[in-house]
mmCIF file of C-alpha atoms in Angstrom:
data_model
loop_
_atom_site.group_PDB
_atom_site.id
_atom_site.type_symbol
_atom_site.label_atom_id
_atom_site.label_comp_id
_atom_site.label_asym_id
_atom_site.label_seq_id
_atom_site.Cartn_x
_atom_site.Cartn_y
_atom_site.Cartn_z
ATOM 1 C CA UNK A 733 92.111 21.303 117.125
ATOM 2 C CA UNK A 734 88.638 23.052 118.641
ATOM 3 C CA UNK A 735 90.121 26.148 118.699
ATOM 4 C CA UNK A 736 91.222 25.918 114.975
ATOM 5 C CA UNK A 737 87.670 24.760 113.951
ATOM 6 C CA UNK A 738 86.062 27.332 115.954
ATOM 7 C CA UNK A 739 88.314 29.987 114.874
ATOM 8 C CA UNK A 740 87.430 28.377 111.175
ATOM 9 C CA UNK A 741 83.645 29.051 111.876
ATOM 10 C CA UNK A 742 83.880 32.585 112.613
ATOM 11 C CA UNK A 743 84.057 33.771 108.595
ATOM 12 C CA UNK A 744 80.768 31.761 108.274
ATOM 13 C CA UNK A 745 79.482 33.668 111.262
ATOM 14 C CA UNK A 746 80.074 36.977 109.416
ATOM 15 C CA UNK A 747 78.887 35.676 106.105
ATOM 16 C CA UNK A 748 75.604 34.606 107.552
ATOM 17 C CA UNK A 749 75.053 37.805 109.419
ATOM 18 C CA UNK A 750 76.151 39.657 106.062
ATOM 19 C CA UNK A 751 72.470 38.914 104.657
ATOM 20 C CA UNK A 752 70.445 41.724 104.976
ATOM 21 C CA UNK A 753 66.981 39.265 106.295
ATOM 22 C CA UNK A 754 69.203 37.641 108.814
ATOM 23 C CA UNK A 755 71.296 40.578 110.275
ATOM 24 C CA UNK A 756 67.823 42.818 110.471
ATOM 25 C CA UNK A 757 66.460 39.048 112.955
ATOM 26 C CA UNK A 758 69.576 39.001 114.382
ATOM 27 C CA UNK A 759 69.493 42.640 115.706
ATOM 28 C CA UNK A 760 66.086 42.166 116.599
ATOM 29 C CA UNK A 761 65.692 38.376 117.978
ATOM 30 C CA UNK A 762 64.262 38.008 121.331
ATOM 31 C CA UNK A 763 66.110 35.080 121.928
ATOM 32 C CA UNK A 764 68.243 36.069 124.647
ATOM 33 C CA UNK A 765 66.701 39.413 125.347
ATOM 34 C CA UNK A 766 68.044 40.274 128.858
ATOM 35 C CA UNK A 767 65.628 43.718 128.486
ATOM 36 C CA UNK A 768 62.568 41.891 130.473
ATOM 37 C CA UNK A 769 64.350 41.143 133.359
ATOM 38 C CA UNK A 770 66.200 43.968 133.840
ATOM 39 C CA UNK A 771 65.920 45.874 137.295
ATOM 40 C CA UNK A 772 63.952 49.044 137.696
ATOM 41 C CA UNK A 773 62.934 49.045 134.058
ATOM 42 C CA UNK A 774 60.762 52.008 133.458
ATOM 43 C CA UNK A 775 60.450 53.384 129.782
ATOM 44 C CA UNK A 776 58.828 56.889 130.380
ATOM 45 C CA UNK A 777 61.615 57.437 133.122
ATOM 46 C CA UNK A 778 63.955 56.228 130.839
ATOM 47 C CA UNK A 779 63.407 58.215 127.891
ATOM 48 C CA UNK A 780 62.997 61.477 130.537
ATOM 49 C CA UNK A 781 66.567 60.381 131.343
ATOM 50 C CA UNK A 782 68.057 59.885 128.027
ATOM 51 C CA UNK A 783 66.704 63.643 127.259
ATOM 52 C CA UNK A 784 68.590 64.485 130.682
ATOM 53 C CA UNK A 785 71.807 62.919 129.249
ATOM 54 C CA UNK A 786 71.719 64.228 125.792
ATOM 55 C CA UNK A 787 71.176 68.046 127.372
ATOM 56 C CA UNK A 788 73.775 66.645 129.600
ATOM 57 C CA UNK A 789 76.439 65.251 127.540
ATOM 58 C CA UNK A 790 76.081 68.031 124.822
ATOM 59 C CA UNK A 791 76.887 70.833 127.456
ATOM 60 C CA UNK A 792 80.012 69.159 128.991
ATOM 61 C CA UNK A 793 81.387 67.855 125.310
ATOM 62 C CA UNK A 794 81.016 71.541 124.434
ATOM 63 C CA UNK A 795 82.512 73.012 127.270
ATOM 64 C CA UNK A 796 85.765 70.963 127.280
ATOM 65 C CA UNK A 797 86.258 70.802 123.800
ATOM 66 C CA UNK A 798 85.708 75.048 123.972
ATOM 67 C CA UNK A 799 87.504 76.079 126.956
ATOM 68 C CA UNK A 800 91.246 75.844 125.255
ATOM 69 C CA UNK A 801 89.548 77.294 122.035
ATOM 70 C CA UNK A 802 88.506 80.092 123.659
ATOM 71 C CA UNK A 803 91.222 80.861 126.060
ATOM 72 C CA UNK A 804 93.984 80.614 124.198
ATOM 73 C CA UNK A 805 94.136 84.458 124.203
ATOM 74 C CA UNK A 806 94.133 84.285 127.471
ATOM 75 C CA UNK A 807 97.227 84.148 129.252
ATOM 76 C CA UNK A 808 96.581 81.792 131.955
ATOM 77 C CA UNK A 809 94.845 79.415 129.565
ATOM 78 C CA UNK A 810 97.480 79.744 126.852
ATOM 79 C CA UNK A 811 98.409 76.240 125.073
ATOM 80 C CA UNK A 812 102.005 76.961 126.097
ATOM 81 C CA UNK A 813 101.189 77.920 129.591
ATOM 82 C CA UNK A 814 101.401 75.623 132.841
ATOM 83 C CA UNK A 815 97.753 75.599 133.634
ATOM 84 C CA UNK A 816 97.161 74.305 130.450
ATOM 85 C CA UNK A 817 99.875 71.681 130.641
ATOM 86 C CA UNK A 818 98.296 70.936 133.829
ATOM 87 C CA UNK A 819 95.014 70.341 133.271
ATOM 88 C CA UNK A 820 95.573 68.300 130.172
ATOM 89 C CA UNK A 821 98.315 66.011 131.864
ATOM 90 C CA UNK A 822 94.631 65.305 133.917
ATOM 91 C CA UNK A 823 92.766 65.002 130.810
ATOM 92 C CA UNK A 824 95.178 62.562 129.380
ATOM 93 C CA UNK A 825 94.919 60.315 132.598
ATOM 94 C CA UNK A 826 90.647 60.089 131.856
ATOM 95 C CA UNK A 827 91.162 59.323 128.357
ATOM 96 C CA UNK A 828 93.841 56.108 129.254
ATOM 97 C CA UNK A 829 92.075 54.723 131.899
ATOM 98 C CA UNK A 830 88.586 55.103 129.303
ATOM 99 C CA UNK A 831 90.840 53.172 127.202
ATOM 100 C CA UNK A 832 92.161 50.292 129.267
ATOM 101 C CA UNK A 833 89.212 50.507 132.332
ATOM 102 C CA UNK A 834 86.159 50.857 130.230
ATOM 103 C CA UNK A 835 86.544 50.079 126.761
ATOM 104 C CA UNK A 836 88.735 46.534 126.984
ATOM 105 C CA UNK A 837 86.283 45.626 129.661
ATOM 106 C CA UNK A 838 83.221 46.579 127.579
ATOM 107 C CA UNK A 839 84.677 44.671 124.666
ATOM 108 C CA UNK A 840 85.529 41.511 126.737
ATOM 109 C CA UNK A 841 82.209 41.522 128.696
ATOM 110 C CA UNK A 842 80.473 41.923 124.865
ATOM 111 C CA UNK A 843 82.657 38.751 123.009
ATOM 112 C CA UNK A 844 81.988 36.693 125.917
ATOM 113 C CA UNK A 845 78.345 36.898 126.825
ATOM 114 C CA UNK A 846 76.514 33.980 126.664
ATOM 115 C CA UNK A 847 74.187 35.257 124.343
ATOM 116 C CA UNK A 848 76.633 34.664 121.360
ATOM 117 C CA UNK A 849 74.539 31.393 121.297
ATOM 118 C CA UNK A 850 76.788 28.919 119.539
ATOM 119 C CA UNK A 851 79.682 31.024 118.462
ATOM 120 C CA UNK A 852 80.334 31.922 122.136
ATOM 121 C CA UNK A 853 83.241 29.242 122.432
ATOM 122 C CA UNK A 854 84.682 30.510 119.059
ATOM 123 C CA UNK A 855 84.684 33.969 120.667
ATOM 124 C CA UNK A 856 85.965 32.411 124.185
ATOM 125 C CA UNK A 857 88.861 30.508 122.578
ATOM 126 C CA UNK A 858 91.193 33.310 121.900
ATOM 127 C CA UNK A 859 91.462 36.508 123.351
ATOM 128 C CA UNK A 860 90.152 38.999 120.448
ATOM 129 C CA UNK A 861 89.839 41.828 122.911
ATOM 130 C CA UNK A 862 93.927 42.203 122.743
ATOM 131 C CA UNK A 863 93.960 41.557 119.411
ATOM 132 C CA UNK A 864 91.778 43.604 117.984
ATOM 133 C CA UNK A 865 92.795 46.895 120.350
ATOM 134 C CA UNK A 866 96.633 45.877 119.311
ATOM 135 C CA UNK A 867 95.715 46.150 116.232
ATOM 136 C CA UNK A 868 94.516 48.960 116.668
ATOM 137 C CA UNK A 869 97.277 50.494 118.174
ATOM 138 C CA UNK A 870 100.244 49.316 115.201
ATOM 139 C CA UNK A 871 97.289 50.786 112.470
ATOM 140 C CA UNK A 872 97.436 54.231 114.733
ATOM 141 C CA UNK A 873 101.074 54.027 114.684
ATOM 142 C CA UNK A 874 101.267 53.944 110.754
ATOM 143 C CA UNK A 875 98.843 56.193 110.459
ATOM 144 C CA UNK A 876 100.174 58.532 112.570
ATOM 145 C CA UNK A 877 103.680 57.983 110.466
ATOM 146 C CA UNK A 878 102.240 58.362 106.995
ATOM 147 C CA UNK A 879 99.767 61.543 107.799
ATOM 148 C CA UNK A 880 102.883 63.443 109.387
ATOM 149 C CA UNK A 881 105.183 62.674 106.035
ATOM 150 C CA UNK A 882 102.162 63.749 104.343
ATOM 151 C CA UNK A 883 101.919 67.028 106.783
ATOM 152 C CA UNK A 884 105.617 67.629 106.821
ATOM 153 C CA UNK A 885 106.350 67.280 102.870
ATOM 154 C CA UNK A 886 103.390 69.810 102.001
ATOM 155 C CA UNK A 887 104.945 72.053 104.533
ATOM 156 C CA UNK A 888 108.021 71.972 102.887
ATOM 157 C CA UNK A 889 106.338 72.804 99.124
ATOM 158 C CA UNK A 890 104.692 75.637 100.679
ATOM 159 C CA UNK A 891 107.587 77.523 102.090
ATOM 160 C CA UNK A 892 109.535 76.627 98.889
ATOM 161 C CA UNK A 893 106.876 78.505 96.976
ATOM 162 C CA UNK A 894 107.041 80.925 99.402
ATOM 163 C CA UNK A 895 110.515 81.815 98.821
ATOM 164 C CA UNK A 896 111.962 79.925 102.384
ATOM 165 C CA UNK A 897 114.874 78.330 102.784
ATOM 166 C CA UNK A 898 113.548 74.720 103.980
ATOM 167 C CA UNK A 899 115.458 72.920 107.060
ATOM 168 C CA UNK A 900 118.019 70.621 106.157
ATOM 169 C CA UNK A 901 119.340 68.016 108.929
ATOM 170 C CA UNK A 902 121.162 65.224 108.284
ATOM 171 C CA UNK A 903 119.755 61.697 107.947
ATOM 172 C CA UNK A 904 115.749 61.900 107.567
ATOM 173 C CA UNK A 905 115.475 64.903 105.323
ATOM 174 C CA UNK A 906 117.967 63.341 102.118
ATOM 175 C CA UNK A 907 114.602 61.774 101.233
ATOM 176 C CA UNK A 908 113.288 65.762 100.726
ATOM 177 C CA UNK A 909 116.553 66.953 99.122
ATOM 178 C CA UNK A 910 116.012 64.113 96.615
ATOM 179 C CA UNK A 911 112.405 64.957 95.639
ATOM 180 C CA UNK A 912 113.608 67.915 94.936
ATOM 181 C CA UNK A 913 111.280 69.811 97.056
ATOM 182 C CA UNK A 914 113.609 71.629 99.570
ATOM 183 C CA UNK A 915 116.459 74.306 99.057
ATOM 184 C CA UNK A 916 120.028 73.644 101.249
ATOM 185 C CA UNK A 917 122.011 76.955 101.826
ATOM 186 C CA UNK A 918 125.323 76.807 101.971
ATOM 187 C CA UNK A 919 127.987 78.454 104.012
ATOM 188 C CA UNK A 920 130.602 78.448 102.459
ATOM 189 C CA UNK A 921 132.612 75.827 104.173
ATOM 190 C CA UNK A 922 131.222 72.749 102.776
ATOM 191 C CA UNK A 923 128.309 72.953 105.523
ATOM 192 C CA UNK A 924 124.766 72.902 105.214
ATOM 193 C CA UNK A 925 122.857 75.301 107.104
ATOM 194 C CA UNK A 926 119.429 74.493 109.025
ATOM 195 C CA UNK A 927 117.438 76.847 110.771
ATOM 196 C CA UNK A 928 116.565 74.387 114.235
ATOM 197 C CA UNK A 929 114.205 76.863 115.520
ATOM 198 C CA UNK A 930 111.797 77.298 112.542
ATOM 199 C CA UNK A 931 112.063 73.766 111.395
ATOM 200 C CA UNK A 932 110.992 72.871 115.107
ATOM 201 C CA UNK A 933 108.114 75.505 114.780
ATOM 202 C CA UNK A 934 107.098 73.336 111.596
ATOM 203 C CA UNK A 935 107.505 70.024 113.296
ATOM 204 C CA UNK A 936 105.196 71.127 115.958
ATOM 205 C CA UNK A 937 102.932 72.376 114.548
ATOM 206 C CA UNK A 938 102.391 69.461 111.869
ATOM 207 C CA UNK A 939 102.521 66.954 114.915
ATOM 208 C CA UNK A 940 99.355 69.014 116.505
ATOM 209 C CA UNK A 941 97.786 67.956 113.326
ATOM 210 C CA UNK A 942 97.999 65.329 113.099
ATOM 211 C CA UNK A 943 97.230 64.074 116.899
ATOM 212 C CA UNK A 944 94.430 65.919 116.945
ATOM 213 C CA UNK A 945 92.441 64.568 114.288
ATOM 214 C CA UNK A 946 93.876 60.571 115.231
ATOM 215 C CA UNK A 947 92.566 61.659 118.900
ATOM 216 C CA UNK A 948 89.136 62.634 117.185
ATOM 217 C CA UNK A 949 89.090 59.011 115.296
ATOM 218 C CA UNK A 950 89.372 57.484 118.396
ATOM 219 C CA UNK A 951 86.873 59.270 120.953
ATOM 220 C CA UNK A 952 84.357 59.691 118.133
ATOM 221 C CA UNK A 953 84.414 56.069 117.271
ATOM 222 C CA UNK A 954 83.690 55.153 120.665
ATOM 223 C CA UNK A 955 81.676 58.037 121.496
ATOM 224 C CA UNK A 956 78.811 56.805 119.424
ATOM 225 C CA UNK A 957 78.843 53.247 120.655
ATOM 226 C CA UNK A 958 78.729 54.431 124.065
ATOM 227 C CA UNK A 959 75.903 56.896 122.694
ATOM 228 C CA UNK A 960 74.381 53.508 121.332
ATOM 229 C CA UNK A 961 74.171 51.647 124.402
ATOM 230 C CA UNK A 962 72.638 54.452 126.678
ATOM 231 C CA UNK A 963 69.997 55.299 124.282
ATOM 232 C CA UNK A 964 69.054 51.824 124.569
ATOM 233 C CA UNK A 965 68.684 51.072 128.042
ATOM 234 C CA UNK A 966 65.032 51.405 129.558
ATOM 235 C CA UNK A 967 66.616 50.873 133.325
ATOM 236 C CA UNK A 968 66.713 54.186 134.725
ATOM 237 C CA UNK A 969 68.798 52.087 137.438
ATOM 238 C CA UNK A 970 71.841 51.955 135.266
ATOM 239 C CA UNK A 971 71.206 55.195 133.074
ATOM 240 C CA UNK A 972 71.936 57.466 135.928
ATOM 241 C CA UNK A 973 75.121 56.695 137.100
ATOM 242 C CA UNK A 974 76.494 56.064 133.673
ATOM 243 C CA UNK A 975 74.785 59.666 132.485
ATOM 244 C CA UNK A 976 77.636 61.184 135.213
ATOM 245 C CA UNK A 977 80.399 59.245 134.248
ATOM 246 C CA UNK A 978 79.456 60.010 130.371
ATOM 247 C CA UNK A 979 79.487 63.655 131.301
ATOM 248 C CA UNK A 980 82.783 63.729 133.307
ATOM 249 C CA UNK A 981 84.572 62.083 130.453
ATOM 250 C CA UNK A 982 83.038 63.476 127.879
ATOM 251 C CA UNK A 983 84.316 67.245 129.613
ATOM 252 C CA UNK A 984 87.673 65.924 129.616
ATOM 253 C CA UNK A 985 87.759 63.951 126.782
ATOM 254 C CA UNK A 986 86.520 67.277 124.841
ATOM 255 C CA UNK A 987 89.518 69.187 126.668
ATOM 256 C CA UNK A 988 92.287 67.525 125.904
ATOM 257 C CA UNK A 989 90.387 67.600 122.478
ATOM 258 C CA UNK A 990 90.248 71.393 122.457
ATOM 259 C CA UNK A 991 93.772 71.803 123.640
ATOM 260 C CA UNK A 992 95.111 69.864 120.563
ATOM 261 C CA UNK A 993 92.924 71.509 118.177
ATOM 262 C CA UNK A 994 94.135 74.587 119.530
ATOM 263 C CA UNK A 995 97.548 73.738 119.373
ATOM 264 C CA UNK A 996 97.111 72.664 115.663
ATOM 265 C CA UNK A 997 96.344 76.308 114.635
ATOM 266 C CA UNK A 998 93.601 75.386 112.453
ATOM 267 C CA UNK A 999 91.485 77.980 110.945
ATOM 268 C CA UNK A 1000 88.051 78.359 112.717
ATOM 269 C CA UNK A 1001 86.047 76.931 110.359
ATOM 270 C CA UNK A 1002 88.047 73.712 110.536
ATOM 271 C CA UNK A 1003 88.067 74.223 114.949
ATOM 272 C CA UNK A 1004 84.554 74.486 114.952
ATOM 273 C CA UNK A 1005 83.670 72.002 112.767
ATOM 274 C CA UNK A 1006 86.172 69.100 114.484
ATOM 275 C CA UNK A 1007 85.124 70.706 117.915
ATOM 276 C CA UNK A 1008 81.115 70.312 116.790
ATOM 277 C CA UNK A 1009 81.705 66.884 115.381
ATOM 278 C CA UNK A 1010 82.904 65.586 118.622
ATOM 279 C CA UNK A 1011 80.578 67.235 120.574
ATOM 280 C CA UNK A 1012 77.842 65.911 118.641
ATOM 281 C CA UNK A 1013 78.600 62.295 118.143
ATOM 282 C CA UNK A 1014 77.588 60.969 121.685
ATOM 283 C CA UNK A 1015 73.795 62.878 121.947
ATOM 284 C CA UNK A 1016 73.345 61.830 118.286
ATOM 285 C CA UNK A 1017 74.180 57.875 119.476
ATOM 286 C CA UNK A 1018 71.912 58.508 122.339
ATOM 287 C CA UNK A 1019 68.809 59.755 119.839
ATOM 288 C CA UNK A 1020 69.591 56.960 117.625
ATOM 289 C CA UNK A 1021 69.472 54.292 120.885
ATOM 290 C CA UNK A 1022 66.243 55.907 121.373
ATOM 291 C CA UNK A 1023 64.488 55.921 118.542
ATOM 292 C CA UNK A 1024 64.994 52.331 117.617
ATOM 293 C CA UNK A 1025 65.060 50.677 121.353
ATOM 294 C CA UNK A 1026 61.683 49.396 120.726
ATOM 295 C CA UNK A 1027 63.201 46.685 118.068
ATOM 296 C CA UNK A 1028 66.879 46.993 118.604
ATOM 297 C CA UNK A 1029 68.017 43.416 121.009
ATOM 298 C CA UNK A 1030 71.650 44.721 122.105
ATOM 299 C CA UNK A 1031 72.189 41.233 123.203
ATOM 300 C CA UNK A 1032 72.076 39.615 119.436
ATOM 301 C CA UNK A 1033 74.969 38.151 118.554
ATOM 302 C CA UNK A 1034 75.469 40.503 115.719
ATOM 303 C CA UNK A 1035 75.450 43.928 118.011
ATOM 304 C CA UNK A 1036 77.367 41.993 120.714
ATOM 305 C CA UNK A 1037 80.130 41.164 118.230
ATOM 306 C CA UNK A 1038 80.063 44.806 116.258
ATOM 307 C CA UNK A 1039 79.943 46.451 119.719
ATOM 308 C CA UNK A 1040 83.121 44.149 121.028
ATOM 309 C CA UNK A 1041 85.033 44.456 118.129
ATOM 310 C CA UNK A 1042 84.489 48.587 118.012
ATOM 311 C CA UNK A 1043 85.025 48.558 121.625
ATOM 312 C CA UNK A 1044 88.381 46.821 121.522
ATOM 313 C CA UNK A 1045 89.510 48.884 118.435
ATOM 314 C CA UNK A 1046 88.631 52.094 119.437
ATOM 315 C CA UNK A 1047 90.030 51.172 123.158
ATOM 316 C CA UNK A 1048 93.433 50.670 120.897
ATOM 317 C CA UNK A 1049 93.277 53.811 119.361
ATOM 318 C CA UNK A 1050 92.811 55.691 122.589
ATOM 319 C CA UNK A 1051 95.729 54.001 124.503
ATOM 320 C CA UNK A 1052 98.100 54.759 122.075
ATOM 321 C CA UNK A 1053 97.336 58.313 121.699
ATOM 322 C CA UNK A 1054 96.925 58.967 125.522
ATOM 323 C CA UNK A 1055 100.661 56.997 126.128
ATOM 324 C CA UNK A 1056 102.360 58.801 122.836
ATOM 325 C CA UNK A 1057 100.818 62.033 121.939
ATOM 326 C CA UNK A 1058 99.611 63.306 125.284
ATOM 327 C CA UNK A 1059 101.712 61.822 127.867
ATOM 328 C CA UNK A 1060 104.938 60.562 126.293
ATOM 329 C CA UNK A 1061 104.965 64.344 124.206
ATOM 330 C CA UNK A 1062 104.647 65.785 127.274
ATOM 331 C CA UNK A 1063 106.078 64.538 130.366
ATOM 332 C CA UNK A 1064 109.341 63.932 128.693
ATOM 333 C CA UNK A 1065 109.334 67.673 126.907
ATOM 334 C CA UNK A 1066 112.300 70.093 128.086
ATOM 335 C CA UNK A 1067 109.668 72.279 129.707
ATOM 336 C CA UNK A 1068 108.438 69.642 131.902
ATOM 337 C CA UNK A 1069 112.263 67.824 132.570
ATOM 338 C CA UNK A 1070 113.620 72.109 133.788
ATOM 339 C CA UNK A 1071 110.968 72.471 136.130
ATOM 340 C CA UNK A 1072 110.745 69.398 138.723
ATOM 341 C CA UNK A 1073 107.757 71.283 140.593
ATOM 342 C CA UNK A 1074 105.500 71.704 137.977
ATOM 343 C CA UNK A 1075 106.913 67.853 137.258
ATOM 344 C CA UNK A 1076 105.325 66.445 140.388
ATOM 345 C CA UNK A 1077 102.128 68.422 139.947
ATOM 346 C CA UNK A 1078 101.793 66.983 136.371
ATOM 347 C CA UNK A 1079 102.211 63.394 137.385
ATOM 348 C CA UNK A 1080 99.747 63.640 140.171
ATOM 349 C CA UNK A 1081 97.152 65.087 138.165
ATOM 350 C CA UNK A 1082 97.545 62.198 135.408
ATOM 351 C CA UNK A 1083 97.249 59.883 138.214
ATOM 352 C CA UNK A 1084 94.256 61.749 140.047
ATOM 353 C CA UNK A 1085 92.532 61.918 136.153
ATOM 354 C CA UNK A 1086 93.444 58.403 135.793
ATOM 355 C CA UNK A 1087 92.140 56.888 139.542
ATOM 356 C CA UNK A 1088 88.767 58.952 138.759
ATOM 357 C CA UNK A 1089 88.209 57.584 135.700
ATOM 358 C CA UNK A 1090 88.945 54.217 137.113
ATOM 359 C CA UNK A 1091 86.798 54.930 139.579
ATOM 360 C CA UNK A 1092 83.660 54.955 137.645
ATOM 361 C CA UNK A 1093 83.916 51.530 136.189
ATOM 362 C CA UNK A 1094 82.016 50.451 139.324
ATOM 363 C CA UNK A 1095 78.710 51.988 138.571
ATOM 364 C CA UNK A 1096 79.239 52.433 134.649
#
């Protein structure tokens, strides 16, 4: 029966924070403001550190997200090449253990603190962290359904205006023959003709859309919360490690990025502007922590539960696509299955991506 009622009082908790006068005193109430007795707390360091980081972050976001841009007419940096397989199988390794490592953890650490005042038991009764990212991860999956449909069916109108013959295969693609929208060919004997190779082509190519801009949902989101809670801080203490580990993921992150936007084909208006977005999003939360630090109490109930809740649904978002669209895509691809060499080398560089990643959980 508690958990019901405090499960029943958690609305009201939103309702109350709704109110413009009590969410601005419940971002900035001092009462449990952990900031005073913080270790090494130094503001003019700090702020000479958060320029560090933002100089920091900026350069590695924009040289992971640009390295498969630009290489891509290079032939050792090719999307279909092994050293790009490679390196990405790594890539994919820092962005699931950001997921599971840092992000659940963040978001359970944030719904449990003690400075949830009387709604901490509420928060404490039920496990919202694995909610929320699960959540997450079914609304990815539908997503990810509905924008390929979307993808695949104004493919199909475009080579029909075109003058193509559209693929026809058996099963999934009677819901295009009845729209209307594709052309069959026949043979002559009663078949239908499909032409595998370009319908695969199409496939593809409207999968790379589609992960790539679900992938940049998901480290954006979380990008500016971590941006958030750096820009904060005024302990140069716990700013400096997590500076490093912001960069190193943020490099990767931005690479596996890259590759996907690369792999999409997009025009290089729409590259630049997906690869600048991303690229962007963590300094800008770090200038944003800054400039309001001097009111902003990241232990009020309010920013603990926003920063929990975002935490565990952008921690979703990012397992999902690291398991299905990076790793599952790959790893069980005919490329990688006909070559048990390059095999081994994959899977130990998703591991090695994955244990460093880990890795930095234990000083950020």
């Amino acid at each position: 029966m508690f958990l019901f009622e405090d499960l029943w009082s958690l609305p009201r908790l939103f309702s109350e924070s709704l109110n413009l006068q009590s969410l601005r005193e419940s971002f900035t109430s001092s009462s449990c403001d952990r900031t005073e007795s913080e270790q090494c707390r130094d503001e003019s360091a700090a702020m000479v550190l958060k320029f560090v980081a933002v100089a920091s972050i900026l350069v590695a976001g924009f040289g992971g997200v640009s390295i498969p841009l630009v290489g891509k007419s290079r032939r050792f940096l090719r999307p279909d090449g092994d050293v790009f397989a490679a390196a990405k199988a790594f890539a994919a390794g820092v962005i699931l253990a950001t997921g599971f490592v840092h992000m659940l953890r963040d978001s359970w650490d944030a719904l449990r603190e003690p400075c949830l005042g009387t709604h901490s038991r509420a928060w404490a009764k039920f496990p919202f962290t694995g909610f929320f990212a699960m959540v997450s991860a079914l609304f990815t999956l539908l997503v990810d359904f509905l924008a390929t449909e979307y993808y695949e069916r104004r493919e199909a109108r475009g080579r029909v205006e075109r003058g193509k013959v559209v693929d026809y295969d058996e099963g999934c693609d009677e819901a295009l023959l009845e729209t209307g929208i594709v052309e069959v060919k026949d043979l002559g004997r009663g078949g239908r003709h499909s032409h595998s190779h370009d319908g695969d082509d199409v496939e593809s190519s409207v999968r790379h859309v589609v992960v790539s801009q679900v992938l940049e949902l998901g480290i954006v989101s979380h990008s500016m919360i971590i941006g958030l809670s750096l820009g904060v801080s005024q302990s140069p203490c716990t700013m400096k490690p997590l500076i490093v580990a912001l960069s190193f993921h943020q490099f990767f992150e931005g690479f596996a990025l890259g590759g996907c936007i690369s792999q999409a084909q997009f025009k290089t208006l729409s590259a630049t502007i997906m690869s600048c977005f991303f690229a962007l999003t963590t300094p800008l939360g770090v200038a944003i922590g800054a400039s309001v630090a001097s009111i902003f109490n990241p232990y009020s109930p309010v920013a603990l539960i926003t920063e929990g809740i975002l935490d565990a649904l952008s921690a979703g978002i990012l397992v999902y696509m690291a398991l299905v669209d990076l790793i599952a895509a790959d790893f069980l691809s005919k490329k990688m299955r006909c070559n048990f060499r390059f095999q081994i080398i994959c899977y130990c560089l998703l591991f090695l991506g994955a244990g460093l990643m880990s890795s930095l959980a234990i000083w950020a």
